[in-house]
Short mmCIF file of C-alpha atoms in Angstrom, two decimals:
data_model
loop_
_atom_site.label_atom_id
_atom_site.label_comp_id
_atom_site.label_asym_id
_atom_site.label_seq_id
_atom_site.Cartn_x
_atom_site.Cartn_y
_atom_site.Cartn_z
CA MET A 1 96.24 -145.46 103.17
CA THR A 2 95.55 -149.13 103.94
CA ARG A 3 93.00 -148.63 106.71
CA THR A 4 90.94 -145.90 105.04
CA SER A 5 91.12 -147.30 101.53
CA ALA A 6 89.39 -150.45 102.77
CA ASP A 7 86.13 -148.44 102.96
CA ILE A 8 85.95 -148.05 99.21
CA ARG A 9 83.74 -150.41 97.26
CA VAL A 10 83.81 -151.45 93.58
CA ALA A 11 80.73 -151.44 91.38
CA VAL A 12 80.24 -152.13 87.66
CA SER A 13 77.84 -150.37 85.38
CA THR A 14 77.12 -150.91 81.68
CA VAL A 15 76.04 -148.60 78.87
CA ILE A 16 74.16 -150.55 76.18
CA LEU A 17 73.58 -148.55 73.00
CA THR A 18 71.29 -149.52 70.13
CA LEU A 19 69.34 -147.77 67.38
CA ARG A 20 65.53 -147.43 67.42
CA ARG A 21 63.31 -145.76 64.85
CA HIS A 22 61.11 -142.93 66.05
CA PRO A 23 57.73 -143.26 64.42
CA ALA A 24 57.06 -139.80 65.85
CA ALA A 25 60.15 -138.43 64.09
CA ASP A 26 59.41 -139.55 60.51
CA ASP A 27 60.96 -142.92 61.39
CA ARG A 28 64.36 -141.51 62.00
CA ALA A 29 66.79 -143.70 63.92
CA ALA A 30 68.00 -142.59 67.33
CA VAL A 31 70.58 -143.94 69.83
CA VAL A 32 68.72 -145.39 72.81
CA LEU A 33 69.90 -147.16 75.97
CA PRO A 34 68.26 -149.18 78.79
CA LEU A 35 68.05 -147.71 82.28
CA VAL A 36 66.89 -149.31 85.55
CA ARG A 37 64.65 -147.50 88.01
CA ARG A 38 66.20 -147.63 91.53
CA THR A 39 63.94 -149.26 94.13
CA ARG A 40 65.92 -148.16 97.14
CA GLU A 41 68.06 -145.33 98.45
CA PRO A 42 70.21 -143.57 97.42
CA TYR A 43 68.38 -141.98 94.55
CA GLU A 44 65.30 -144.20 95.00
CA GLY A 45 62.95 -143.79 92.04
CA ARG A 46 65.67 -142.31 89.83
CA TRP A 47 66.80 -144.00 86.65
CA ALA A 48 70.33 -145.48 86.65
CA LEU A 49 72.65 -147.53 84.36
CA PRO A 50 72.37 -151.32 84.72
CA GLY A 51 74.96 -152.57 87.19
CA GLY A 52 75.82 -153.74 90.70
CA TRP A 53 78.64 -154.54 93.08
CA LEU A 54 81.67 -156.43 92.01
CA GLY A 55 81.68 -159.91 93.53
CA ALA A 56 84.74 -160.87 95.60
CA HIS A 57 85.20 -163.94 93.42
CA GLU A 58 84.46 -162.62 89.91
CA GLY A 59 86.47 -160.59 87.49
CA LEU A 60 85.39 -157.17 86.18
CA ASP A 61 84.14 -158.48 82.77
CA ALA A 62 82.16 -161.26 84.45
CA ALA A 63 80.59 -158.81 86.89
CA ALA A 64 79.55 -156.53 84.08
CA SER A 65 77.94 -159.41 82.16
CA ARG A 66 76.23 -160.77 85.27
CA THR A 67 74.78 -157.55 86.50
CA LEU A 68 73.62 -156.54 83.06
CA ALA A 69 71.86 -159.89 82.60
CA GLU A 70 70.31 -159.73 86.10
CA THR A 71 68.93 -156.25 85.59
CA THR A 72 68.04 -156.13 81.95
CA GLY A 73 68.04 -159.63 80.55
CA LEU A 74 70.56 -158.55 77.93
CA ALA A 75 73.66 -160.70 77.14
CA PRO A 76 75.91 -159.02 74.55
CA SER A 77 78.55 -161.28 73.03
CA TYR A 78 81.14 -158.77 74.09
CA LEU A 79 81.37 -155.95 76.60
CA GLU A 80 84.22 -153.45 76.32
CA GLN A 81 85.55 -151.60 79.28
CA LEU A 82 84.83 -147.87 78.89
CA TYR A 83 86.23 -145.99 81.92
CA ALA A 84 86.50 -146.15 85.71
CA PHE A 85 84.58 -143.38 87.52
CA GLY A 86 85.83 -142.71 91.04
CA ASP A 87 85.08 -139.16 92.17
CA VAL A 88 84.89 -138.92 95.92
CA ASP A 89 81.41 -137.42 95.91
CA ARG A 90 79.80 -139.47 93.12
CA SER A 91 77.90 -141.54 95.70
CA PRO A 92 76.89 -141.07 99.35
CA THR A 93 79.08 -144.09 100.18
CA ARG A 94 82.48 -144.18 98.49
CA ALA A 95 82.23 -146.33 95.35
CA VAL A 96 84.40 -146.70 92.27
CA SER A 97 82.44 -147.82 89.28
CA ILE A 98 84.07 -149.65 86.41
CA VAL A 99 81.89 -148.86 83.39
CA TYR A 100 81.49 -151.13 80.39
CA TRP A 101 79.68 -150.56 77.15
CA ALA A 102 78.48 -152.42 74.10
CA LEU A 103 76.63 -151.77 70.83
CA LEU A 104 73.73 -154.07 70.07
CA ARG A 105 71.54 -154.17 66.98
CA SER A 106 67.95 -153.65 67.81
CA ASP A 107 67.02 -157.10 66.45
CA GLU A 108 69.66 -158.60 68.73
CA VAL A 109 68.13 -156.72 71.70
CA ASP A 110 64.67 -157.97 70.80
CA ALA A 111 65.96 -161.62 70.47
CA GLN A 112 67.79 -161.49 73.79
CA LEU A 113 64.84 -160.04 75.60
CA ALA A 114 62.56 -162.65 74.14
CA ALA A 115 64.95 -165.37 75.30
CA ALA A 116 65.33 -163.93 78.85
CA ILE A 117 63.96 -166.27 81.50
CA ASP A 118 62.55 -163.51 83.73
CA PRO A 119 61.17 -160.35 82.09
CA PRO A 120 63.28 -157.49 83.48
CA GLU A 121 61.53 -155.21 86.00
CA ASN A 122 61.88 -151.50 86.29
CA VAL A 123 63.72 -151.28 83.01
CA ALA A 124 62.96 -148.76 80.23
CA TRP A 125 64.75 -147.58 77.12
CA PHE A 126 65.52 -143.94 76.68
CA ASP A 127 66.62 -141.74 73.87
CA ALA A 128 70.18 -140.90 74.69
CA ALA A 129 69.55 -137.32 73.55
CA ALA A 130 66.60 -136.86 75.94
CA LEU A 131 67.45 -138.47 79.27
CA PRO A 132 65.83 -137.73 82.63
CA PRO A 133 68.18 -136.73 85.46
CA LEU A 134 69.99 -139.97 86.32
CA ALA A 135 71.18 -141.39 89.73
CA PHE A 136 74.74 -140.81 90.93
CA ASP A 137 77.05 -139.44 88.13
CA HIS A 138 75.39 -141.58 85.48
CA ASP A 139 74.47 -138.53 83.40
CA GLN A 140 78.19 -137.81 83.15
CA ILE A 141 78.90 -141.47 82.32
CA VAL A 142 76.37 -141.52 79.48
CA THR A 143 77.73 -138.19 78.17
CA TYR A 144 81.20 -139.66 78.14
CA ALA A 145 80.07 -142.85 76.41
CA LEU A 146 78.36 -140.87 73.72
CA TRP A 147 81.36 -138.62 73.28
CA ARG A 148 83.62 -141.65 72.84
CA LEU A 149 81.14 -143.14 70.42
CA ARG A 150 81.09 -139.92 68.28
CA ASN A 151 84.88 -139.81 68.32
CA LYS A 152 85.25 -143.40 67.26
CA VAL A 153 83.00 -142.89 64.25
CA GLY A 154 85.88 -140.90 62.74
CA TYR A 155 88.65 -143.43 62.83
CA SER A 156 87.03 -146.80 63.61
CA ARG A 157 84.34 -149.10 62.24
CA VAL A 158 82.20 -148.46 65.25
CA ALA A 159 79.00 -148.30 63.16
CA HIS A 160 79.58 -151.98 62.37
CA GLY A 161 78.18 -152.79 65.80
CA LEU A 162 74.81 -151.42 64.81
CA LEU A 163 74.54 -152.87 61.33
CA PRO A 164 73.64 -156.29 60.02
CA GLU A 165 76.25 -158.31 58.00
CA LEU A 166 75.02 -156.73 54.77
CA PHE A 167 73.88 -153.12 54.56
CA THR A 168 73.37 -150.25 52.12
CA LEU A 169 75.30 -146.99 52.18
CA ALA A 170 72.10 -145.35 53.30
CA ASP A 171 71.95 -147.73 56.28
CA LEU A 172 75.53 -146.81 57.18
CA ARG A 173 74.88 -143.10 56.75
CA GLU A 174 71.77 -143.36 58.96
CA VAL A 175 73.79 -145.00 61.75
CA ASN A 176 76.49 -142.28 61.52
CA GLU A 177 73.81 -139.56 61.51
CA ALA A 178 72.21 -141.01 64.61
CA ILE A 179 75.54 -141.19 66.44
CA LEU A 180 76.72 -137.77 65.34
CA GLY A 181 73.28 -136.20 65.88
CA ARG A 182 73.29 -134.45 62.54
CA ARG A 183 72.39 -135.06 58.89
CA LEU A 184 75.20 -135.97 56.50
CA ASP A 185 75.33 -135.11 52.80
CA PRO A 186 74.57 -138.42 50.95
CA ALA A 187 76.96 -137.72 48.02
CA ASN A 188 79.87 -136.62 50.32
CA PHE A 189 79.25 -139.51 52.64
CA ARG A 190 79.37 -142.00 49.72
CA ARG A 191 82.61 -140.47 48.44
CA GLN A 192 84.29 -140.62 51.86
CA VAL A 193 83.25 -144.19 52.52
CA GLU A 194 84.17 -145.49 49.08
CA ALA A 195 87.56 -143.72 49.39
CA SER A 196 88.18 -145.22 52.80
CA GLY A 197 88.30 -148.73 51.33
CA THR A 198 86.78 -150.21 54.51
CA LEU A 199 83.68 -151.62 52.76
CA ILE A 200 83.40 -154.50 50.37
CA PRO A 201 80.64 -154.19 47.77
CA THR A 202 78.60 -157.32 47.17
CA ASP A 203 76.64 -158.43 44.09
CA GLN A 204 73.40 -158.24 46.10
CA HIS A 205 70.92 -155.40 46.14
CA ARG A 206 68.08 -154.41 48.36
CA THR A 207 64.87 -153.80 46.43
CA GLY A 208 61.86 -151.96 47.78
CA SER A 209 59.99 -148.81 47.37
CA HIS A 210 63.13 -147.08 46.08
CA ARG A 211 65.46 -148.19 43.26
CA PRO A 212 67.60 -151.21 44.18
CA ALA A 213 70.50 -150.27 46.49
CA ARG A 214 73.76 -152.22 46.56
CA LEU A 215 74.57 -154.17 49.71
CA TYR A 216 77.97 -153.84 51.30
CA ARG A 217 79.88 -155.59 54.08
CA TYR A 218 82.85 -154.65 56.24
CA ASN A 219 86.26 -156.11 55.64
CA GLY A 220 86.48 -157.66 59.11
CA ASP A 221 89.92 -159.14 58.57
CA VAL A 222 91.53 -155.80 58.99
CA GLU A 223 89.27 -154.64 61.76
CA LEU A 224 89.95 -157.54 64.13
CA ALA A 225 93.51 -158.20 63.13
CA ASP A 226 94.82 -157.16 66.52
CA PRO A 227 92.28 -157.56 69.31
CA GLY A 228 94.92 -156.66 71.82
CA PRO A 229 96.78 -158.65 74.48
CA LEU A 230 93.93 -158.79 77.00
CA ARG A 231 91.50 -161.13 75.23
CA ALA A 232 90.66 -163.12 72.20
CA ALA A 233 89.19 -161.27 69.25
CA PRO A 234 86.03 -159.49 70.37
CA VAL A 235 82.90 -160.40 68.43
CA ARG A 236 81.61 -156.91 67.94
CA PRO A 237 83.81 -154.38 69.71
CA VAL A 238 82.90 -150.71 70.16
CA VAL A 239 86.36 -149.74 69.10
CA MET B 1 77.17 -159.17 97.00
CA THR B 2 77.40 -156.37 99.49
CA ARG B 3 79.17 -158.29 102.19
CA THR B 4 81.74 -160.04 100.15
CA SER B 5 82.41 -157.19 97.76
CA ALA B 6 83.53 -155.14 100.72
CA ASP B 7 86.69 -157.18 100.80
CA ILE B 8 87.89 -155.75 97.49
CA ARG B 9 90.40 -152.94 97.62
CA VAL B 10 91.24 -150.30 94.97
CA ALA B 11 94.77 -149.47 93.91
CA VAL B 12 96.21 -147.17 91.29
CA SER B 13 99.26 -147.75 89.11
CA THR B 14 100.94 -145.61 86.46
CA VAL B 15 102.86 -146.38 83.30
CA ILE B 16 105.21 -143.53 82.44
CA LEU B 17 106.79 -143.84 79.03
CA THR B 18 109.70 -141.83 77.65
CA LEU B 19 112.37 -142.25 75.04
CA ARG B 20 116.05 -142.80 75.95
CA ARG B 21 118.99 -143.18 73.56
CA HIS B 22 120.97 -146.38 73.89
CA PRO B 23 124.68 -145.64 73.53
CA ALA B 24 125.15 -149.37 73.30
CA ALA B 25 122.73 -149.56 70.34
CA ASP B 26 124.28 -146.96 68.07
CA ASP B 27 122.40 -144.26 69.96
CA ARG B 28 119.00 -145.54 68.89
CA ALA B 29 116.00 -144.32 70.87
CA ALA B 30 114.01 -146.90 72.87
CA VAL B 31 110.83 -146.68 74.95
CA VAL B 32 111.70 -146.87 78.66
CA LEU B 33 109.65 -146.74 81.82
CA PRO B 34 110.27 -146.41 85.61
CA LEU B 35 109.73 -149.35 87.93
CA VAL B 36 109.82 -149.52 91.69
CA ARG B 37 111.39 -152.45 93.55
CA ARG B 38 109.00 -153.88 96.12
CA THR B 39 110.36 -153.79 99.70
CA ARG B 40 107.72 -156.11 101.16
CA GLU B 41 105.52 -159.07 100.38
CA PRO B 42 103.86 -159.91 98.14
CA TYR B 43 106.48 -160.06 95.41
CA GLU B 44 109.14 -158.60 97.73
CA GLY B 45 112.22 -157.68 95.63
CA ARG B 46 110.32 -157.81 92.34
CA TRP B 47 109.95 -154.71 90.18
CA ALA B 48 106.44 -153.15 89.93
CA LEU B 49 104.75 -150.19 88.39
CA PRO B 50 104.61 -147.00 90.50
CA GLY B 51 101.37 -146.90 92.45
CA GLY B 52 99.59 -147.46 95.76
CA TRP B 53 96.19 -147.68 97.42
CA LEU B 54 93.39 -145.25 96.55
CA GLY B 55 92.74 -142.96 99.51
CA ALA B 56 89.20 -142.86 100.85
CA HIS B 57 89.08 -139.12 100.31
CA GLU B 58 90.85 -138.67 96.96
CA GLY B 59 89.70 -139.16 93.40
CA LEU B 60 91.35 -141.58 90.99
CA ASP B 61 93.33 -139.00 89.09
CA ALA B 62 94.62 -137.50 92.36
CA ALA B 63 95.64 -140.88 93.71
CA ALA B 64 97.57 -141.61 90.52
CA SER B 65 99.39 -138.29 90.65
CA ARG B 66 100.11 -138.66 94.43
CA THR B 67 101.43 -142.24 94.31
CA LEU B 68 103.47 -141.52 91.21
CA ALA B 69 105.10 -138.52 92.86
CA GLU B 70 105.62 -140.37 96.15
CA THR B 71 107.33 -143.36 94.48
CA THR B 72 109.29 -141.79 91.57
CA GLY B 73 109.29 -138.04 92.09
CA LEU B 74 107.65 -137.56 88.70
CA ALA B 75 104.78 -135.09 88.20
CA PRO B 76 103.38 -135.25 84.63
CA SER B 77 101.17 -132.32 83.74
CA TYR B 78 98.51 -134.84 82.68
CA LEU B 79 97.76 -138.52 83.43
CA GLU B 80 95.31 -140.40 81.26
CA GLN B 81 93.37 -143.37 82.56
CA LEU B 82 94.45 -146.46 80.63
CA TYR B 83 92.40 -149.42 81.92
CA ALA B 84 91.10 -151.07 85.09
CA PHE B 85 92.60 -154.44 85.85
CA GLY B 86 90.54 -156.62 88.22
CA ASP B 87 91.21 -160.35 87.61
CA VAL B 88 90.42 -162.33 90.75
CA ASP B 89 93.92 -163.90 90.95
CA ARG B 90 96.08 -160.83 89.98
CA SER B 91 97.02 -160.37 93.62
CA PRO B 92 97.12 -162.60 96.82
CA THR B 93 94.47 -160.16 98.27
CA ARG B 94 91.70 -159.05 96.03
CA ALA B 95 92.65 -155.76 94.45
CA VAL B 96 91.29 -153.79 91.46
CA SER B 97 93.99 -151.55 90.01
CA ILE B 98 93.10 -148.40 88.02
CA VAL B 99 96.00 -147.87 85.65
CA TYR B 100 97.02 -144.50 84.32
CA TRP B 101 99.63 -143.62 81.77
CA ALA B 102 101.49 -140.65 80.44
CA LEU B 103 104.18 -139.78 77.89
CA LEU B 104 107.05 -137.58 79.09
CA ARG B 105 109.93 -136.20 77.12
CA SER B 106 113.25 -137.30 78.59
CA ASP B 107 114.23 -133.73 79.30
CA GLU B 108 110.93 -133.33 81.22
CA VAL B 109 111.79 -136.39 83.24
CA ASP B 110 115.26 -135.10 83.98
CA ALA B 111 113.86 -131.68 85.06
CA GLN B 112 111.26 -133.24 87.29
CA LEU B 113 113.72 -135.58 88.98
CA ALA B 114 116.14 -132.72 89.53
CA ALA B 115 113.29 -130.75 91.16
CA ALA B 116 112.09 -133.62 93.37
CA ILE B 117 112.58 -132.98 97.07
CA ASP B 118 113.54 -136.47 98.01
CA PRO B 119 115.47 -138.55 95.47
CA PRO B 120 113.27 -141.61 94.79
CA GLU B 121 114.42 -144.89 96.29
CA ASN B 122 114.28 -148.32 94.69
CA VAL B 123 113.41 -146.82 91.35
CA ALA B 124 115.04 -147.80 88.06
CA TRP B 125 114.20 -147.22 84.40
CA PHE B 126 113.86 -150.17 82.07
CA ASP B 127 113.72 -150.77 78.37
CA ALA B 128 110.09 -151.64 77.72
CA ALA B 129 111.26 -154.26 75.26
CA ALA B 130 113.48 -156.05 77.86
CA LEU B 131 111.69 -156.12 81.20
CA PRO B 132 112.36 -158.45 84.08
CA PRO B 133 109.42 -160.51 85.42
CA LEU B 134 107.26 -157.93 87.21
CA ALA B 135 105.10 -158.16 90.34
CA PHE B 136 101.40 -158.97 90.15
CA ASP B 137 100.01 -158.73 86.56
CA HIS B 138 102.18 -155.73 85.75
CA ASP B 139 103.82 -157.46 82.81
CA GLN B 140 100.35 -157.76 81.27
CA ILE B 141 99.63 -154.05 82.08
CA VAL B 142 102.80 -152.87 80.38
CA THR B 143 102.10 -155.11 77.42
CA TYR B 144 98.67 -153.60 77.13
CA ALA B 145 100.00 -150.04 77.44
CA LEU B 146 102.56 -150.60 74.68
CA TRP B 147 99.88 -152.18 72.48
CA ARG B 148 97.64 -149.18 72.98
CA LEU B 149 100.55 -146.89 72.20
CA ARG B 150 101.37 -148.71 69.01
CA ASN B 151 97.73 -148.63 67.94
CA LYS B 152 97.43 -144.91 68.69
CA VAL B 153 100.40 -144.09 66.47
CA GLY B 154 98.18 -144.98 63.54
CA TYR B 155 95.29 -142.57 64.05
CA SER B 156 96.45 -140.05 66.69
CA ARG B 157 99.26 -137.65 67.26
CA VAL B 158 100.57 -139.77 70.14
CA ALA B 159 104.20 -139.10 69.12
CA HIS B 160 103.59 -135.46 70.03
CA GLY B 161 103.93 -136.42 73.70
CA LEU B 162 107.58 -137.45 73.09
CA LEU B 163 108.63 -134.52 70.98
CA PRO B 164 109.61 -130.96 71.61
CA GLU B 165 107.57 -128.09 70.19
CA LEU B 166 109.76 -128.03 67.04
CA PHE B 167 111.08 -131.18 65.50
CA THR B 168 112.42 -132.65 62.28
CA LEU B 169 110.75 -135.39 60.24
CA ALA B 170 113.68 -137.60 61.25
CA ASP B 171 112.85 -136.85 64.95
CA LEU B 172 109.23 -137.84 64.35
CA ARG B 173 110.23 -141.00 62.40
CA GLU B 174 112.57 -142.03 65.20
CA VAL B 175 109.74 -141.70 67.77
CA ASN B 176 107.50 -143.80 65.60
CA GLU B 177 110.24 -146.40 65.06
CA ALA B 178 110.83 -146.69 68.78
CA ILE B 179 107.12 -147.08 69.52
CA LEU B 180 106.51 -149.59 66.68
CA GLY B 181 109.78 -151.41 67.33
CA ARG B 182 110.80 -151.43 63.67
CA ARG B 183 112.56 -149.24 61.14
CA LEU B 184 110.45 -147.12 58.79
CA ASP B 185 111.41 -146.17 55.29
CA PRO B 186 112.30 -142.44 55.40
CA ALA B 187 110.88 -141.59 51.99
CA ASN B 188 107.55 -143.37 52.61
CA PHE B 189 107.35 -141.93 56.10
CA ARG B 190 107.88 -138.38 54.73
CA ARG B 191 105.20 -138.91 52.09
CA GLN B 192 102.66 -140.18 54.61
CA VAL B 193 103.24 -137.51 57.16
CA GLU B 194 103.11 -134.71 54.56
CA ALA B 195 99.98 -136.22 53.14
CA SER B 196 98.33 -136.40 56.57
CA GLY B 197 98.43 -132.62 56.91
CA THR B 198 98.87 -132.87 60.67
CA LEU B 199 102.18 -131.01 60.65
CA ILE B 200 102.92 -127.36 60.02
CA PRO B 201 106.33 -126.62 58.50
CA THR B 202 108.23 -123.73 59.97
CA ASP B 203 110.88 -121.53 58.37
CA GLN B 204 113.44 -122.76 60.89
CA HIS B 205 116.00 -125.48 60.24
CA ARG B 206 118.27 -127.56 62.46
CA THR B 207 121.84 -127.43 61.38
CA GLY B 208 124.50 -129.91 62.43
CA SER B 209 126.65 -132.67 61.08
CA HIS B 210 124.04 -133.38 58.41
CA ARG B 211 122.55 -130.92 55.92
CA PRO B 212 120.01 -128.49 57.47
CA ALA B 213 116.69 -130.17 58.27
CA ARG B 214 113.35 -128.25 58.36
CA LEU B 215 111.69 -127.99 61.72
CA TYR B 216 107.94 -128.79 61.98
CA ARG B 217 105.29 -128.36 64.69
CA TYR B 218 101.90 -130.08 65.24
CA ASN B 219 98.67 -128.23 64.51
CA GLY B 220 97.45 -128.45 68.09
CA ASP B 221 94.20 -126.69 67.37
CA VAL B 222 92.74 -129.72 65.70
CA GLU B 223 94.19 -132.17 68.23
CA LEU B 224 92.74 -130.68 71.35
CA ALA B 225 89.54 -129.30 69.85
CA ASP B 226 87.44 -131.75 71.86
CA PRO B 227 89.18 -132.86 75.06
CA GLY B 228 86.01 -134.72 76.12
CA PRO B 229 83.41 -134.06 78.78
CA LEU B 230 85.45 -135.32 81.72
CA ARG B 231 88.07 -132.61 81.99
CA ALA B 232 89.52 -129.49 80.54
CA ALA B 233 91.85 -129.77 77.58
CA PRO B 234 94.75 -132.12 78.64
CA VAL B 235 98.20 -130.62 78.33
CA ARG B 236 99.81 -133.63 76.61
CA PRO B 237 97.40 -136.52 76.33
CA VAL B 238 98.45 -139.94 75.15
CA VAL B 239 95.44 -140.09 72.80
#
């Protein structure tokens, strides 16, 4: 194995997910992600996930952060490893890609892009539900990331990654609807969330065109009690 | 990056977890895993996870199954990818290791070892709670696998992988106690499990030295409803 396996190269790619409102779709929120247009073969001209080759002297996490910043100008406080993709035919030259992902609030995205030294080139944001054909097996990677995200909504506080510190139940329902790709009954949703005991109601309310809505926050103590043996407590994990 | 990153090699390793009774510890079940003694440098003589180099013409899953079979004679019906470990200093030569894991019932282990053509050499099974210092970063990998396993007990039917088709609540509690490393109150455990609605009681009972105990089975329909986009429904996934 030793000789042949030396021909395999390691890459990292990152799926950054955020919510954007669609003015075209009565301002409904949708999951969007940044893609980079390839400027050379293979798949020249196709859109691909941000990424690059793993450096001989950098760890996987560092490579994910570096290549994401280099290609998109984004710098999430925490990137979580998603999955390693290594099918023999996923690329013309044999490459195993370690894929990372992160959730970013749209205001965090805007702030990071505004702070980026060089404006990213060949980058565009796409609705995850309406992607063009991507380079390599990146369609499959995005599909897998969205599947994991939908699954996590059930048992984790994944929506936390897309919400500000204080939010209304309508905000939380909107995030869940965008992730699940379907409308949720407001009354049932409220019952389930209140029964889960994962939210802490505050005394603050949001006022506006509608009647004042109570603001809630997550009980982060429970959530990050055990960040796992690999790292310190993540700031805003996907899980 | 291209030049230097070509020096990185890809390996696969596998964590196989099963339960064994400890005659020394009043027959209590403990999580055990197979390790392979290294016969060459680096770490010659140290125990390591089963594994090997990724072949240039095989996928990650295939490499995990092949190297596991070659080193231990085990052939789980399903291996789940756990995590990719790629710290710069985890090995004298730069190597990224894609780690897989699987749960096997001890009777499955015994049957597979009996069916193996060549008896595995330099393989021994260790209590996960009392491991010797392992080669490379394999201590960290096992720690991570056990952490993931403990976490999954909470929200998944992970114990299913270590139980026969029909089992008593005492069987299920014993598996959870072995995974969590602590005793669970039988009455509370029964209440929680019955409230979860994940088990289907059967009309069968196990008779023996104690009073007859009802046999249960998992409702597999729910569990494997969505195996994810990457593969067909796994036979016995860890998740």
